[in-house]
């Protein structure tokens, strides 16, 4: 599979909206079989499958001689629970091999009808077959032989056609589409690796629709309107690593695939090596994709004879026994927490993580615990569902559970599955949500009004028109009770900052917010503020017990940063619901409730009502010292050790709380002002002994917080570091002149996880002999979404040129008593003597529009800018290119390219000059030059190509040529 992303057209495609592009069919009967499926098997196979063949006839001979059989592939797919196979042989890196007899010359074609045999075998066993087609001719001579025969195809067409060009290859492959459609009626569609302009100009897709209306069309990485499926290729970098949907950018009900390799390493095709398959990673992907209505398109690397390498076959065999016991939670289900309803997926208690699947017909929900908690219970938001029963789907065991404060807690879990513990949850549906709520907003994009927020349809949404801050006012019609907001944001972006195939992506979800209440829509009371996690699925804001007609949600900012222009300041919300109560079960209590009769309450400490608290109550009256306290007499653990002790508390004013374990000296911590009827949490470290322990809570302040509950669990793994984003500028290798130099460094640390950092310090380390001006940036504590920034000036020693140095910037902090740190560096190097200016393309002072950064080991700074060109939005603009004198200079452009491509270069906004380049391999730096005339002082140099893709850019420099 070609690892190249064409210009992303990341657009929401909903059939019921006036904004849907012409030709888009988001839902269609031909898609039904794939919507009902869980997975597909992606097979990359061709002439260059090891042992590599450079001759088509020899490849076919050895395939047949090796015993290839289509039934083996179909059976392996069924082991995986796959409903379809995508066959990738007409692939740019596999010799453009066609496994069917063809009358159209131009590349490898077999005499044996391997494709026809596979289609027939799949039909007999209920497995659909889809054919991969590439648009890309650039790898035609990668192996030292020409795999595209332009002369043969030109003779066939009666006109000269160069298959090594995109237009020529488009003509050739266009003919192949029609040959396949004519000869293989039982094929199920095409999986297309990006678009070709010739196809689009000649209405290829529309003709496929007309000729084969039941066939599916999938497109790699792009959201193309006429396609049925958006395939998301090989996404990594998420936390946890298996949660593939975190990297997806297309909201339901658009049909989406998660396309990924099962082998941990190596190419997408078999190269002769044996590569491990990470069972934990890939079972997790399988489940979390199902929990977001995404199809797991799993790529395996069949050998020449079609057999899977042993470790891949072993994974298939494991899946054949592991999936069937939980099949009902995966087949005919949709992702829960989205437009189909369901409880909240994501991070749960004590390190747990999982997803929800829901059967739209039976309304049964399935809680998939992919990462188990460090305790024996699972606690997640119930989204207003009244739970009747819970059972372990694998064992049938009925589970104890309790509901209160917006949470379902499944208790006493002993039988944890290694990869996915599944609980079947029967409910009576959602309750306690207001109807008839009307919404208005301070800003809306045309066609996406605020009324879409409360219309009951997740397929119509509100768009903020890129305004921040922005507010949404909810009118309940009259004064009513309200307890929380349930918000479904548009799943049109990944949930964390990342670079995908060289393009920057970021979350468009709400970060900092405030909620106000009013009875007259004029005078507003602030009722809650905070930061919302960048997470998929329904998110909740508990607002205590309000009695008002109007509620206003003010969104101060979103998680997306300016490094990803496509996502910056964007905000779209499908639905907002207003709740007026929480589900409450009776007979089973959540362990360690403060109000439990098992606890001692001394002095003024007493039980008070709190609907938003677990159990519906809390202990108040703390304050004035240890004489007013609540004491747990039986906090039991299995072994002596250090534990994580979480205290859920409420308070309307800033105060403090003290925790004493077994009569020892107390641990004191600050409690921020919030609400007296909506809990927040603080975790501390506690030393406990095996068996029973006492935990006493009180406040030394005159008026202390109330306590809802405590929870005890083992500490996270020693290696655990909360997710943070550390941004250091300048980014990229810094080139400086001779003599003493100063470099200004700024840094920003953001906490992205719902943890607490203590004793936070942000500071650079000066290279030997350098000095630092500026103090460390510090914070006593940080919560989710909060930022710490600092700025410093680093100065080299006087009287000497700098050597190659690196200035690391380190953020250090405490997490539950453990010292942790993250860091990033600023490398500095003296520019070559024959250059008067050098700057990396990836330098943070440049503007790159919708282009993006990517690693490049041979490049000068280890990075380059990729995806330049193809539109006016993808460019590299070098500002403040400073020279001493007005004159002509030689501009050196360092780049990588695979095949002929061009830059256009504009100096100070002047007429662009085309710079043609050529090369082999996108990992080999080349240099080209052109004369430029610059002004004394600051200049601008822009490299772009508005129409076609340009080379990747490493750096530019200026010489006195």
mmCIF file with all atom_site columns, C-alpha atoms in Angstrom, residues 58 83 100 159 189 202 299 322 329 497 564 574-575 689 737 741 765:
data_model
loop_
_atom_site.group_PDB
_atom_site.id
_atom_site.type_symbol
_atom_site.label_atom_id
_atom_site.label_alt_id
_atom_site.label_comp_id
_atom_site.label_asym_id
_atom_site.label_entity_id
_atom_site.label_seq_id
_atom_site.pdbx_PDB_ins_code
_atom_site.Cartn_x
_atom_site.Cartn_y
_atom_site.Cartn_z
_atom_site.occupancy
_atom_site.B_iso_or_equiv
_atom_site.pdbx_formal_charge
_atom_site.auth_seq_id
_atom_site.auth_comp_id
_atom_site.auth_asym_id
_atom_site.auth_atom_id
_atom_site.pdbx_PDB_model_num
ATOM 1  C CA . UNK A 1 58  ? 7.965   -17.177 -13.571 1.00 0.00 ? 58  UNK A CA 1
ATOM 2  C CA . UNK A 1 83  ? -16.777 -10.822 5.781   1.00 0.00 ? 83  UNK A CA 1
ATOM 3  C CA . UNK A 1 100 ? -6.337  -12.503 -14.224 1.00 0.00 ? 100 UNK A CA 1
ATOM 4  C CA . UNK A 1 159 ? -1.627  6.075   -29.999 1.00 0.00 ? 159 UNK A CA 1
ATOM 5  C CA . UNK A 1 189 ? -16.223 -3.669  -5.680  1.00 0.00 ? 189 UNK A CA 1
ATOM 6  C CA . UNK A 1 202 ? -13.747 10.707  -17.559 1.00 0.00 ? 202 UNK A CA 1
ATOM 7  C CA . UNK A 1 299 ? -3.504  -6.592  6.358   1.00 0.00 ? 299 UNK A CA 1
ATOM 8  C CA . UNK A 1 322 ? -11.569 -16.056 20.890  1.00 0.00 ? 322 UNK A CA 1
ATOM 9  C CA . UNK A 1 329 ? -21.497 -8.081  20.829  1.00 0.00 ? 329 UNK A CA 1
ATOM 10 C CA . UNK A 1 497 ? -2.451  16.141  17.871  1.00 0.00 ? 497 UNK A CA 1
ATOM 11 C CA . UNK A 1 564 ? -3.087  22.106  11.960  1.00 0.00 ? 564 UNK A CA 1
ATOM 12 C CA . UNK A 1 574 ? -24.273 16.969  16.806  1.00 0.00 ? 574 UNK A CA 1
ATOM 13 C CA . UNK A 1 575 ? -26.481 17.056  19.888  1.00 0.00 ? 575 UNK A CA 1
ATOM 14 C CA . UNK A 1 689 ? -1.053  -2.666  55.362  1.00 0.00 ? 689 UNK A CA 1
ATOM 15 C CA . UNK A 1 737 ? 26.436  32.802  11.861  1.00 0.00 ? 737 UNK A CA 1
ATOM 16 C CA . UNK A 1 741 ? 24.991  34.152  19.226  1.00 0.00 ? 741 UNK A CA 1
ATOM 17 C CA . UNK A 1 765 ? 19.520  23.279  30.028  1.00 0.00 ? 765 UNK A CA 1
#
